[in-house]
XYZ file of C-alpha atoms in Angstrom:
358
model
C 111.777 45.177 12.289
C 115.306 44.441 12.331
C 116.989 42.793 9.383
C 120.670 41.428 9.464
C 123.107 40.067 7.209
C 125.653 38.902 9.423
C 124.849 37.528 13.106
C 127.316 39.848 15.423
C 125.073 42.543 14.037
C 121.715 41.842 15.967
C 121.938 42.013 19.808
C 118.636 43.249 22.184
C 120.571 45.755 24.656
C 116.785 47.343 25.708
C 115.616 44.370 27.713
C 115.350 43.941 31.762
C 112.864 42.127 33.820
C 112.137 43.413 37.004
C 112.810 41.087 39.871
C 111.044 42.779 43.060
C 107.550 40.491 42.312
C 109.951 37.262 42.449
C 112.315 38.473 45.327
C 110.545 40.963 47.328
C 113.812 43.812 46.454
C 114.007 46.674 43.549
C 115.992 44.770 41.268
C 116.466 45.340 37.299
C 118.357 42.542 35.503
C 119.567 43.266 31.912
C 119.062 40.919 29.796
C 121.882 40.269 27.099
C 121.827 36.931 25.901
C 118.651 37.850 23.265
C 121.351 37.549 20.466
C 122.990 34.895 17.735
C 125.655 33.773 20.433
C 122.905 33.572 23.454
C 125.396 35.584 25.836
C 126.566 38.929 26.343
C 130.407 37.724 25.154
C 129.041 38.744 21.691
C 129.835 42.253 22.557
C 133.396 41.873 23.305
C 134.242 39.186 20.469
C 133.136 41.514 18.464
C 134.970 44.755 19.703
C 138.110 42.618 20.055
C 137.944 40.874 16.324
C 136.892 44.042 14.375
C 139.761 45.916 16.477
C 142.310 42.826 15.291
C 141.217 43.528 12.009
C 141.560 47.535 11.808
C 145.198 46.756 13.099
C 146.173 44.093 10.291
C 146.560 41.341 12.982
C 143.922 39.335 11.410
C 144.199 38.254 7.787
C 141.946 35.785 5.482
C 144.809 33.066 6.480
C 144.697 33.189 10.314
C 143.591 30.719 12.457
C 141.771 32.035 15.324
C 142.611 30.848 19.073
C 141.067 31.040 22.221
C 140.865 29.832 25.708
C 137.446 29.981 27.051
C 134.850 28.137 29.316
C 132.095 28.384 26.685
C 130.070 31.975 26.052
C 132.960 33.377 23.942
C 134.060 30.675 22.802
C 130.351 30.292 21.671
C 130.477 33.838 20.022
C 133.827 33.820 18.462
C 132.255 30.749 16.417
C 129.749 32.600 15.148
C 131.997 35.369 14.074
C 134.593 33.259 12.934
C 131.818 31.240 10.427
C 130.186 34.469 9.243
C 133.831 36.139 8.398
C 135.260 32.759 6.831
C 138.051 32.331 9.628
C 139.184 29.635 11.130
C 138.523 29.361 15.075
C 139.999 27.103 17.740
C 138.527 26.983 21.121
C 140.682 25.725 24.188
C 138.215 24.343 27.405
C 138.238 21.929 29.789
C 135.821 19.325 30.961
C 133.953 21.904 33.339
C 131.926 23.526 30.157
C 128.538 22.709 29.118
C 128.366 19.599 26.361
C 125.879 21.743 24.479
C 128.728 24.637 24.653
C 130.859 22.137 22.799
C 128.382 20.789 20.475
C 127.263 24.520 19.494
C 130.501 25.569 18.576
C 131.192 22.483 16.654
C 128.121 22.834 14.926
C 129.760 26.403 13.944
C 132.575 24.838 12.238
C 134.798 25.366 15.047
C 137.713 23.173 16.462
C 137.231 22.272 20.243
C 140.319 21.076 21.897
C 139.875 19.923 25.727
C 142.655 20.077 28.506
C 142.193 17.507 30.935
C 144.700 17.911 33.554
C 143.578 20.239 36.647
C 145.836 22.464 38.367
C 146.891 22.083 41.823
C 144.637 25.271 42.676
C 141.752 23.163 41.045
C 141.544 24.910 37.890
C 142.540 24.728 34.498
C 143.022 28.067 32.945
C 146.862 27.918 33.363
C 147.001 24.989 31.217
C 144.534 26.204 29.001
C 146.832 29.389 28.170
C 149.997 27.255 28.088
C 148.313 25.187 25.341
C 147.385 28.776 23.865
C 151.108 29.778 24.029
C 152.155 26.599 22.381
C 150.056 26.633 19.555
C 150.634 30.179 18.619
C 154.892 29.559 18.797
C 154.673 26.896 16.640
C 152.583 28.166 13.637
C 152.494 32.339 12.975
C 149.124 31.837 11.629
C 147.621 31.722 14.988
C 146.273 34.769 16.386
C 145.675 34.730 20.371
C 142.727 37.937 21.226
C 143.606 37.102 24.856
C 140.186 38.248 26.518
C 141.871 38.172 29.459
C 144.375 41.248 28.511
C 142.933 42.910 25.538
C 141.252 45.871 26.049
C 138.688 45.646 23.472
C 137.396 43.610 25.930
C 136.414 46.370 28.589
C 135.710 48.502 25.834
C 133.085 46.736 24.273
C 130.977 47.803 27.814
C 132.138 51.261 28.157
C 131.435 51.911 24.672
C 127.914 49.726 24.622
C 126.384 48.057 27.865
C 127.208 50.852 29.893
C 125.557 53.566 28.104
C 122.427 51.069 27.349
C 121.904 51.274 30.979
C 122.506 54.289 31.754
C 120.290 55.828 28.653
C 117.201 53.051 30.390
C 118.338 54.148 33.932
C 119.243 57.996 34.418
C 118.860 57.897 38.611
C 121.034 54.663 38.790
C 122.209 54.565 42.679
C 123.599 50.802 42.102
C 125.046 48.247 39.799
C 125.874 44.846 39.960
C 128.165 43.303 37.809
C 129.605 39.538 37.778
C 133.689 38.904 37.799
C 135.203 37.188 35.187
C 137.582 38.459 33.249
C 136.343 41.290 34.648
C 135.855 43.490 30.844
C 132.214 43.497 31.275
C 132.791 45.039 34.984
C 135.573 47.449 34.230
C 133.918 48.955 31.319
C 130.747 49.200 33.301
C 132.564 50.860 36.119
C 134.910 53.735 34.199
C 131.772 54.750 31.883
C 130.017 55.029 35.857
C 133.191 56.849 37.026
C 132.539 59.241 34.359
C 128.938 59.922 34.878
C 126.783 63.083 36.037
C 125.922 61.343 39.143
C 127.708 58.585 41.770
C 126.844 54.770 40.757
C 128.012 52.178 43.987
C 130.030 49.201 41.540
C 129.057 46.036 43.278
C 131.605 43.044 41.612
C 129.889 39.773 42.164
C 132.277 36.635 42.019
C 132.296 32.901 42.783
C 133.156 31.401 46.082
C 136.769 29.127 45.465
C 137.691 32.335 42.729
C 141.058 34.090 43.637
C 140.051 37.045 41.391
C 140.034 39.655 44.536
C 142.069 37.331 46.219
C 141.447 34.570 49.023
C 141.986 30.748 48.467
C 140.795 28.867 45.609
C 138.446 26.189 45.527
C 136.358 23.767 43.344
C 133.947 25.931 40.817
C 132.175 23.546 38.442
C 129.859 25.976 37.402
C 131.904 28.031 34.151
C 131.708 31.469 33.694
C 132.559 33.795 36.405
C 135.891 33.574 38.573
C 138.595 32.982 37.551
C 141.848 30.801 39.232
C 144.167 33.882 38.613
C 144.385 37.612 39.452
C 142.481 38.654 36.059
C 145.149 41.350 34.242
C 142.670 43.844 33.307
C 141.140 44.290 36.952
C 141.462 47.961 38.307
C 139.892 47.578 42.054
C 139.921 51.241 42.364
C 136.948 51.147 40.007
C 135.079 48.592 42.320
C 133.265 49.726 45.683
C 132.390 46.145 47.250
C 133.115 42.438 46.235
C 130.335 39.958 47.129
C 131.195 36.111 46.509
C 128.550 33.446 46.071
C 128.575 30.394 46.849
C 127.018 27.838 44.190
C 124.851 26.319 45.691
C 123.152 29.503 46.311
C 123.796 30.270 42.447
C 122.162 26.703 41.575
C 119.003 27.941 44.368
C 118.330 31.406 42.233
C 118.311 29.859 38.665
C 115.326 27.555 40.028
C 113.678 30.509 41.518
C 113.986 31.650 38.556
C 112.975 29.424 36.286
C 109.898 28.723 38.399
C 108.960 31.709 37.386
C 109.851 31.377 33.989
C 112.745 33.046 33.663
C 115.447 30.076 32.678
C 118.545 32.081 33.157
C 122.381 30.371 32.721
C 124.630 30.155 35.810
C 126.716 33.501 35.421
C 122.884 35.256 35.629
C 121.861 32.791 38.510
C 125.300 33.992 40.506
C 124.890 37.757 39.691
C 121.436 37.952 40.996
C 122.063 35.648 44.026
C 124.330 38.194 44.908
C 122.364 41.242 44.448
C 119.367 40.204 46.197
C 121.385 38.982 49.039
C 123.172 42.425 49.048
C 119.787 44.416 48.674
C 118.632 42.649 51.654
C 121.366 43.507 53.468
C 120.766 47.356 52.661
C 117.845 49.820 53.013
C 116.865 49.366 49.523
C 113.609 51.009 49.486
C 114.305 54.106 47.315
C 116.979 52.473 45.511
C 117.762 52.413 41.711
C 119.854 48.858 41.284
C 120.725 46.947 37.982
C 121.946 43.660 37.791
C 123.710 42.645 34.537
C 122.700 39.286 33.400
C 124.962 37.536 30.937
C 123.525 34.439 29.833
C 120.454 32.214 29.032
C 119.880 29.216 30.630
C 119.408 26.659 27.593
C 123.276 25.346 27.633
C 122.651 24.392 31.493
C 119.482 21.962 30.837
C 122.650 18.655 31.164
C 123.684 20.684 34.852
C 122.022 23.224 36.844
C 118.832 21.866 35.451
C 119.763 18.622 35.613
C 118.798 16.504 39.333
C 121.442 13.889 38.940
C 124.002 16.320 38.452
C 123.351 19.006 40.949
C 122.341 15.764 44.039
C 126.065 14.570 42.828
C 128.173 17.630 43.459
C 126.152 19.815 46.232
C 123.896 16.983 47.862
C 120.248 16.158 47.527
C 119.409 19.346 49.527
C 120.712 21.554 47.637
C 117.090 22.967 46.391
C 115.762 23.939 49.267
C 111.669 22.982 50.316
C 110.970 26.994 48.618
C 112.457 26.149 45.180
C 110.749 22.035 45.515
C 107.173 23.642 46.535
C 107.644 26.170 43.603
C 108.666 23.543 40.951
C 106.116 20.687 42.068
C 103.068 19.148 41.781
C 101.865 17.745 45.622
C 101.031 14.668 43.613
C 101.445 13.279 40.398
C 98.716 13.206 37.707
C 97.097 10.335 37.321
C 98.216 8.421 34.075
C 95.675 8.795 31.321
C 93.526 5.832 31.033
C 93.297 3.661 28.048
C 90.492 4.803 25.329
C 87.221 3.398 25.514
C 85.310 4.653 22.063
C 82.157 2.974 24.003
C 82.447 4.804 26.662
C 82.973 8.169 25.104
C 80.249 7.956 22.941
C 78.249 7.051 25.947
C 79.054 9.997 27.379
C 78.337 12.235 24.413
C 74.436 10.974 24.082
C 72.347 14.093 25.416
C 70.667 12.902 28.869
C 67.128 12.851 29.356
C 66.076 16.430 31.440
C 62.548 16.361 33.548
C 60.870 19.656 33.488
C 63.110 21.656 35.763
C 65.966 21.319 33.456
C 67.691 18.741 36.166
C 69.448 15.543 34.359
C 67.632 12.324 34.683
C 69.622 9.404 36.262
C-alpha cells in the first residue's frame, strides 16, 4: 500500500485499459491521470520545479508563474501548496470552470486574458502577460513549459520507460501534441530503443503546431496557436489531426462504456483508432497515451447545451445516442399507498396444486 507525504509523490504509471472490446482495433491507452493533479502534467511540473530548485532559481520568496489552459496549471497548484510557494496561473476563458475553481481551491491566483488573437487564440497574450509580470517584480519565476526541457524529460526519464517496461514488442505509439514534452520525450527514449517504435503525433484540427492554418479549438489541451519551441519533427513519423467533433464523439463512446476520459484522451484515441483502421493492425502492438480524466469536462463535453451550441445538435451521432439512452423513459414512481402495500404483502390463499387463488 502506498503511503505519501506530499501529493507530487503518488502517481499510477502501471495502468491501461484495453480498447479493442469498445472499438473493434488492438489498442492500449495509458492511463495517467490516477494521481493528486488528475492529469499526466504532474510529471513534468514536477521534473521542471524540482530542476528550478537544484539550480537556485526557486527560493522560499518566489512567486510562481504560468501560462496554461488548465492540467498544469492544475498540478503546479498542488505543488506550489505542498512546497509553501506562491503560484499564479495565466488562462483564458476556453478552460474548464472546475479547472479554475480547483486551482483556487489550491490557494492559487487565477488571472484570465480575455482578448483573442487574430489567429483565434490566446496563448500570445497569455505569454505577453507572463513577460510583463516577471519584468516588473524579480520575484517571479516563469518554468516556461513551452521551452524548458524538464518538460520532455519528465517522459524520457518516466512515461517512456513505464511503457516500454509494460510493452517490450511495442510496434506503435500514439502520442497527443501540445507542447509537445510528453511526445518528444516519448519519441527520443523510442529512438533509443532495442527495437523500431512508429511515433504517431496526434493534434487538433485549427492547431498550427505542424503547421497549416489555424482555427477555432474550444476544447483546451492539445494544439497549440504557435510552432511549439521544443518540437523536433525528426523524432515524429506521421501527424494525424482530429477534428473535435470527432474528439467530443470518442469521449461518449467512452464514457458509455464507463470510461469518462477528459478531451486531450478523447482526441488521442479518436486518432488512433481512426489510424488503426486505416492500417493492417492485426498483429500490431499500439499504445495510446491518455492524459486526462474526464471529471473537469462534466460543464462541456458532457454537457448537451454546450456541445448542441458550438458543433450542432448532431454532433453525437445515432451510435453514441443508442449507447447512452433509454428507448423510453421510466415511468415516474407513483405516490405511496401504505394500503396498498400491505395488501400486497398478505400471503394469498393456494388450492392444492400450489396455484394462487384469485
Amino acid at each position: 500500500m502506498p503511503v505519501v507525504s506530499v501529493p507530487y509523490a503518488y502517481n499510477e504509471g502501471e495502468l491501461y485499459v484495453d480498447l479493442r472490446p469498445i472499438f473493434g482495433h488492438p489498442l492500449f491507452v495509458k492511463c495517467e491521470g490516477f494521481n493528486f493533479a488528475g492529469s499526466i502534467k504532474l510529471k513534468a511540473a514536477t521534473e521542471m520545479v524540482e530542476s528550478a530548485e537544484r539550480d537556485g532559481i526557486l527560493t522560499p520568496e518566489s512567486i510562481l508563474v504560468e501560462s496554461s489552459s488548465g492540467n498544469l496549471g492544475v498540478a503546479l497548484s498542488i505543488i506550489a501548496a505542498s512546497k509553501g510557494y506562491r503560484f499564479l496561473c495565466v488562462t483564458d476563458a476556453r478552460g474548464n470552470l472546475s479547472t479554475r475553481m480547483m486551482m483556487e481551491a489550491l490557494g492559487s491566483q487565477v488571472h484570465m486574458i480575455a482578448g483573442q488573437e487574430a489567429n483565434g487564440g490566446f496563448l500570445g497574450a497569455r505569454i505577453e502577460y507572463v513577460r510583463a509580470l516577471c519584468d516588473s517584480d524579480d520575484r517571479y519565476v516563469w518554468l516556461s513549459q513551452y521551452t524548458n526541457p524538464s518538460n520532455w524529460k519528465a517522459h524520457y526519464r518516466r512515461t517512456a520507460p513505464e511503457i516500454a517496461r509494460q510493452f517490450p514488442r511495442l510496434d506503435v505509439l500514439f502520442v497527443g501534441a501540445g507542447t509537445t514534452g510528453t511526445l518528444m520525450g516519448c519519441a527520443r527514449y523510442f529512438r533509443e530503443w532495442h527495437r523500431p517504435v512508429r511515433i504517431i503525433a496526434v493534434d487538433s484540427v485549427g492547431s498550427v503546431s505542424f503547421g497549416g492554418s489555424p482555427g477555432r479549438r474550444m476544447i483546451p489541451g492539445l494544439g497549440m496557436s504557435m510552432r511549439p519551441p521544443l518540437l523536433d519533427e525528426s523524432y515524429v513519423d506521421e501527424v494525424i489531426r482530429v477534428e473535435e467533433a470527432d474528439t467530443v464523439r470518442t469521449c461518449h463512446r467512452l464514457a458509455r462504456r464507463g470510461f469518462l476520459f477528459g478531451g486531450s484522451t478523447g482526441t488521442v484515441v479518436s486518432g488512433a483508432t481512426d489510424w488503426l483502421a486505416r492500417h493492417d493492425a492485426r498483429d500490431l502492438t499500439a499504445v495510446a497515451i491518455g492524459p486526462d480524466l474526464g471529471e473537469r469536462y462534466l460543464d462541456t463535453i458532457y454537457q448537451t447545451n454546450w456541445l448542441q451550441d458550438l458543433y450542432g445538435e448532431d454532433v453525437l451521432g445515432s451510435d453514441e445516442v443508442a449507447d447512452g439512452s433509454w428507448a423510453a423513459s421510466p415511468a415516474p414512481p407513483t405516490r405511496w399507498d401504505p394500503a396498498a402495500e400491505s395488501a400486497d404483502r398478505r400471503p394469498q390463499a393456494r388450492d392444492r396444486s400450489g396455484q394462487r387463488q384469485g
